[in-house]
Amino acid sequence: MTPMIGYLRCSTEEQARSGLGLDAQRETLTAAGQARGWSLHWIADEGYSAGSLDRPGVTEAFALLSAHAYAGLAVARLDRLSRSMLDFATIMERSRAEGWALVTIDLGVDTSTPSGRLLANVFAAFAEFERELIRQRTREALAAARGNGVRLGRPRQYPADVVALVADLVGVEGLSHRRAAAELSRRAVPTVGGGPWRHSTVRRLLTSYAIDLATAAALEASQSRSGGRSRSATKEG
């Protein structure tokens, strides 16, 4: 029997609608496990949304998989693990690097098989395309705001490449503030004070970054409205 983690998740809203959410997932994975020769260890995040991977069950599962206590992670449906293609691609990359299988019953993804790995690579390619679009839109919006003399957020303490890295770790890779701080310290990214990164530092930096994006978006919308009024006035004239 292959030891696998069967991951279950049901949000508070889903629990309010039906108490069978976790049971239905368990039945699907049990049937798949019987057909594939799995011995399932159950981990559930009950009352959590899929908006972030910062969930106790996911953290526990990743720790067990990193320690090679189990051969892989199986979910009945992809949205039980994450609704973000970017998060899914990050998990797939982690499974590849650490040597454990990722199985999603609804999509037919099973990274322990050649066909499953091929399908996983297709999803990863779309996720990377989405990452590039996000980065491009962010760069263009901020450049447009700066080009029009807009001061973005609070005075900068960190260079743009560090801000972009922190935003990427949290917004793209789905790390929590604490995990992002640990990763920045691991990479020896310097802080202003010279000490280790803290989750509060990450939070403050991202708050400033969010102000930058909001300012840039407001400026872009204002310019768009101004352009529309100018074209309208030209037609009337």
Coordinates of C-alpha atoms in Angstrom, one line a residue:
M1 CA 0.0 0.0 0.0
T2 CA 1.3 3.5 -0.9
P3 CA 1.0 5.9 2.0
M4 CA -0.8 9.1 0.9
I5 CA -2.2 12.1 2.5
G6 CA -5.9 12.7 1.8
Y7 CA -6.5 16.4 2.1
L8 CA -10.0 17.7 2.8
R9 CA -11.3 21.3 3.0
C10 CA -14.6 22.9 3.6
S11 CA -15.2 26.6 4.2
T12 CA -17.5 28.1 6.9
E13 CA -20.0 29.1 4.2
E14 CA -20.0 25.6 2.7
Q15 CA -20.5 24.1 6.1
A16 CA -23.6 26.4 6.6
R17 CA -25.0 25.1 3.3
S18 CA -24.3 21.4 3.9
G19 CA -22.6 19.3 6.5
L20 CA -21.6 16.7 3.9
G21 CA -18.8 18.6 2.2
L22 CA -15.9 16.7 4.0
D23 CA -17.7 13.4 3.8
A24 CA -18.2 13.6 0.0
Q25 CA -14.6 14.4 -0.5
R26 CA -13.6 11.6 1.8
E27 CA -15.7 9.1 -0.2
T28 CA -14.2 10.2 -3.5
L29 CA -10.6 9.8 -2.2
T30 CA -11.4 6.5 -0.5
A31 CA -12.7 5.1 -3.8
A32 CA -9.6 6.3 -5.6
G33 CA -7.4 5.0 -2.9
Q34 CA -9.0 1.5 -3.1
A35 CA -8.5 1.5 -6.9
R36 CA -4.9 2.7 -6.7
G37 CA -3.7 0.9 -3.6
W38 CA -3.3 3.9 -1.3
S39 CA -3.2 3.9 2.5
L40 CA -4.7 7.3 3.3
H41 CA -3.9 9.6 6.2
W42 CA -6.6 12.2 6.6
I43 CA -5.9 15.9 7.1
A44 CA -8.7 18.4 7.1
D45 CA -9.0 22.2 7.1
E46 CA -12.6 22.7 8.4
G47 CA -13.9 26.3 8.2
Y48 CA -11.1 27.7 5.9
S49 CA -11.4 29.3 2.5
A50 CA -9.1 28.5 -0.5
G51 CA -8.0 32.1 -0.8
S52 CA -4.6 31.4 0.8
L53 CA -2.4 28.4 1.5
D54 CA -1.8 29.7 5.0
R55 CA -3.9 27.0 6.6
P56 CA -3.0 24.7 9.5
G57 CA -3.9 21.5 7.6
V58 CA -1.9 22.5 4.5
T59 CA 1.1 23.4 6.7
E60 CA 1.0 20.1 8.4
A61 CA 0.7 18.2 5.1
F62 CA 3.6 20.0 3.6
A63 CA 5.8 19.3 6.7
L64 CA 5.0 15.6 6.5
L65 CA 5.6 15.5 2.8
S66 CA 8.9 17.3 3.1
A67 CA 10.0 14.8 5.7
H68 CA 9.1 12.0 3.2
A69 CA 6.6 10.5 5.7
Y70 CA 4.1 10.0 2.8
A71 CA 4.4 9.5 -0.9
G72 CA 2.0 12.2 -2.0
L73 CA -1.0 14.5 -1.5
A74 CA -4.4 13.7 -3.0
V75 CA -7.5 15.9 -3.2
A76 CA -10.9 15.2 -4.6
R77 CA -11.1 18.5 -6.4
L78 CA -8.5 21.2 -7.1
D79 CA -10.6 23.9 -5.4
R80 CA -10.3 22.0 -2.1
L81 CA -6.6 22.7 -2.2
S82 CA -6.6 26.1 -3.9
R83 CA -8.6 28.2 -6.3
S84 CA -5.5 30.0 -7.6
M85 CA -3.7 28.6 -10.6
L86 CA -0.6 30.3 -9.3
D87 CA -0.8 28.6 -5.9
F88 CA -1.4 25.2 -7.7
A89 CA 1.7 25.8 -9.9
T90 CA 3.7 26.6 -6.7
I91 CA 2.5 23.4 -5.1
M92 CA 3.4 21.4 -8.2
E93 CA 6.9 22.8 -8.3
R94 CA 7.3 22.0 -4.6
S95 CA 6.2 18.4 -5.2
R96 CA 8.6 18.0 -8.0
A97 CA 11.5 19.5 -6.0
E98 CA 10.8 17.4 -2.9
G99 CA 9.9 14.2 -4.8
W100 CA 6.3 13.6 -3.7
A101 CA 3.2 13.1 -5.9
L102 CA 0.3 15.5 -6.3
V103 CA -3.0 14.0 -7.3
T104 CA -6.3 15.9 -8.1
I105 CA -9.1 13.5 -8.9
D106 CA -11.3 15.9 -10.7
L107 CA -8.6 17.1 -13.2
G108 CA -6.9 13.8 -13.6
V109 CA -3.6 15.2 -12.5
D110 CA -1.2 12.7 -11.0
T111 CA 2.4 13.8 -11.0
S112 CA 3.6 10.2 -10.3
T113 CA 2.6 9.2 -13.9
P114 CA 3.9 10.6 -17.3
S115 CA 0.5 11.7 -18.5
G116 CA -0.3 13.3 -15.2
R117 CA 3.0 15.2 -15.3
L118 CA 2.3 16.4 -18.8
L119 CA -1.1 17.8 -17.7
A120 CA 0.5 19.4 -14.7
N121 CA 3.1 21.1 -16.9
V122 CA 0.2 22.6 -19.0
F123 CA -1.4 24.1 -15.9
A124 CA 2.1 25.4 -14.8
A125 CA 2.6 27.1 -18.2
F126 CA -0.7 28.9 -17.9
A127 CA 0.1 30.0 -14.3
E128 CA 3.5 31.4 -15.4
F129 CA 1.7 33.3 -18.2
E130 CA -0.7 34.7 -15.5
R131 CA 2.3 35.7 -13.3
E132 CA 3.9 37.6 -16.2
L133 CA 0.7 39.5 -17.0
I134 CA 0.4 40.5 -13.4
R135 CA 4.0 41.7 -13.2
Q136 CA 3.7 43.6 -16.5
R137 CA 0.5 45.4 -15.5
T138 CA 2.0 46.4 -12.2
R139 CA 5.2 47.7 -13.8
E140 CA 3.3 49.7 -16.4
A141 CA 0.8 51.2 -13.9
L142 CA 3.6 52.3 -11.5
A143 CA 5.7 53.7 -14.4
A144 CA 2.8 55.7 -15.7
A145 CA 2.1 57.2 -12.2
R146 CA 5.8 58.1 -11.6
G147 CA 6.0 59.6 -15.1
N148 CA 3.2 62.0 -14.1
G149 CA 5.0 63.1 -11.0
V150 CA 2.8 61.1 -8.5
R151 CA 4.5 60.3 -5.2
L152 CA 3.6 56.7 -4.5
G153 CA 2.9 55.5 -1.0
R154 CA 5.3 56.5 1.8
P155 CA 8.9 57.3 1.2
R156 CA 10.8 54.3 0.1
Q157 CA 13.0 52.5 2.6
Y158 CA 13.6 49.5 0.4
P159 CA 14.7 49.4 -3.3
A160 CA 12.2 48.5 -6.0
D161 CA 13.7 45.0 -6.6
V162 CA 13.2 44.1 -2.9
V163 CA 9.6 45.4 -2.9
A164 CA 8.9 43.4 -6.1
L165 CA 10.4 40.3 -4.5
V166 CA 8.2 40.6 -1.3
A167 CA 5.1 41.2 -3.4
D168 CA 6.0 38.2 -5.5
L169 CA 6.5 35.9 -2.5
V170 CA 3.1 36.9 -1.0
G171 CA 1.0 37.8 -3.9
V172 CA 2.2 35.2 -6.5
E173 CA 3.7 32.3 -4.5
G174 CA 1.0 32.6 -1.8
L175 CA 3.4 32.7 1.3
S176 CA 2.1 34.1 4.5
H177 CA 3.8 37.1 6.0
R178 CA 5.7 34.9 8.4
R179 CA 6.8 32.5 5.8
A180 CA 7.8 35.3 3.4
A181 CA 9.9 36.9 6.2
A182 CA 11.6 33.5 6.8
E183 CA 12.3 33.1 3.1
L184 CA 13.8 36.6 2.8
S185 CA 16.0 35.9 5.8
R186 CA 17.1 32.6 4.2
R187 CA 18.0 34.4 1.0
A188 CA 20.0 37.0 3.1
V189 CA 18.0 39.9 1.7
P190 CA 19.2 42.9 3.8
T191 CA 16.8 44.8 6.0
V192 CA 17.0 48.5 6.7
G193 CA 18.0 47.9 10.3
G194 CA 20.3 45.0 9.5
G195 CA 18.4 42.4 11.5
P196 CA 16.3 39.5 10.4
W197 CA 13.0 39.9 8.5
R198 CA 9.9 40.0 10.6
H199 CA 6.3 39.4 9.5
S200 CA 5.4 43.0 10.7
T201 CA 8.1 44.4 8.3
V202 CA 6.6 42.4 5.4
R203 CA 3.2 43.6 6.3
R204 CA 4.2 47.3 6.4
L205 CA 6.1 47.0 3.1
L206 CA 3.1 45.4 1.4
T207 CA 0.8 48.1 2.8
S208 CA 3.0 50.7 1.1
Y209 CA 3.1 48.7 -2.1
A210 CA -0.7 48.5 -2.0
I211 CA -0.9 52.3 -1.7
D212 CA 1.4 52.5 -4.8
L213 CA -0.9 50.2 -6.8
A214 CA -4.1 52.0 -5.7
T215 CA -2.6 55.4 -6.6
A216 CA -1.5 54.2 -10.0
A217 CA -4.9 52.6 -10.7
A218 CA -6.7 55.9 -9.7
L219 CA -4.4 57.9 -11.9
E220 CA -4.9 55.6 -14.8
A221 CA -8.7 55.8 -14.3
S222 CA -8.5 59.6 -14.1
Q223 CA -6.5 59.8 -17.3
S224 CA -8.9 57.5 -19.0
R225 CA -11.9 59.7 -18.0
S226 CA -10.1 62.9 -19.0
G227 CA -9.3 61.4 -22.4
G228 CA -12.9 60.4 -22.9
R229 CA -14.1 64.0 -22.1
S230 CA -11.5 65.5 -24.5
R231 CA -12.7 63.2 -27.3
S232 CA -16.3 64.1 -26.6
A233 CA -15.5 67.8 -26.6
T234 CA -13.7 67.5 -29.9
K235 CA -16.7 65.8 -31.5
E236 CA -19.0 68.5 -30.2
G237 CA -16.8 71.2 -31.6

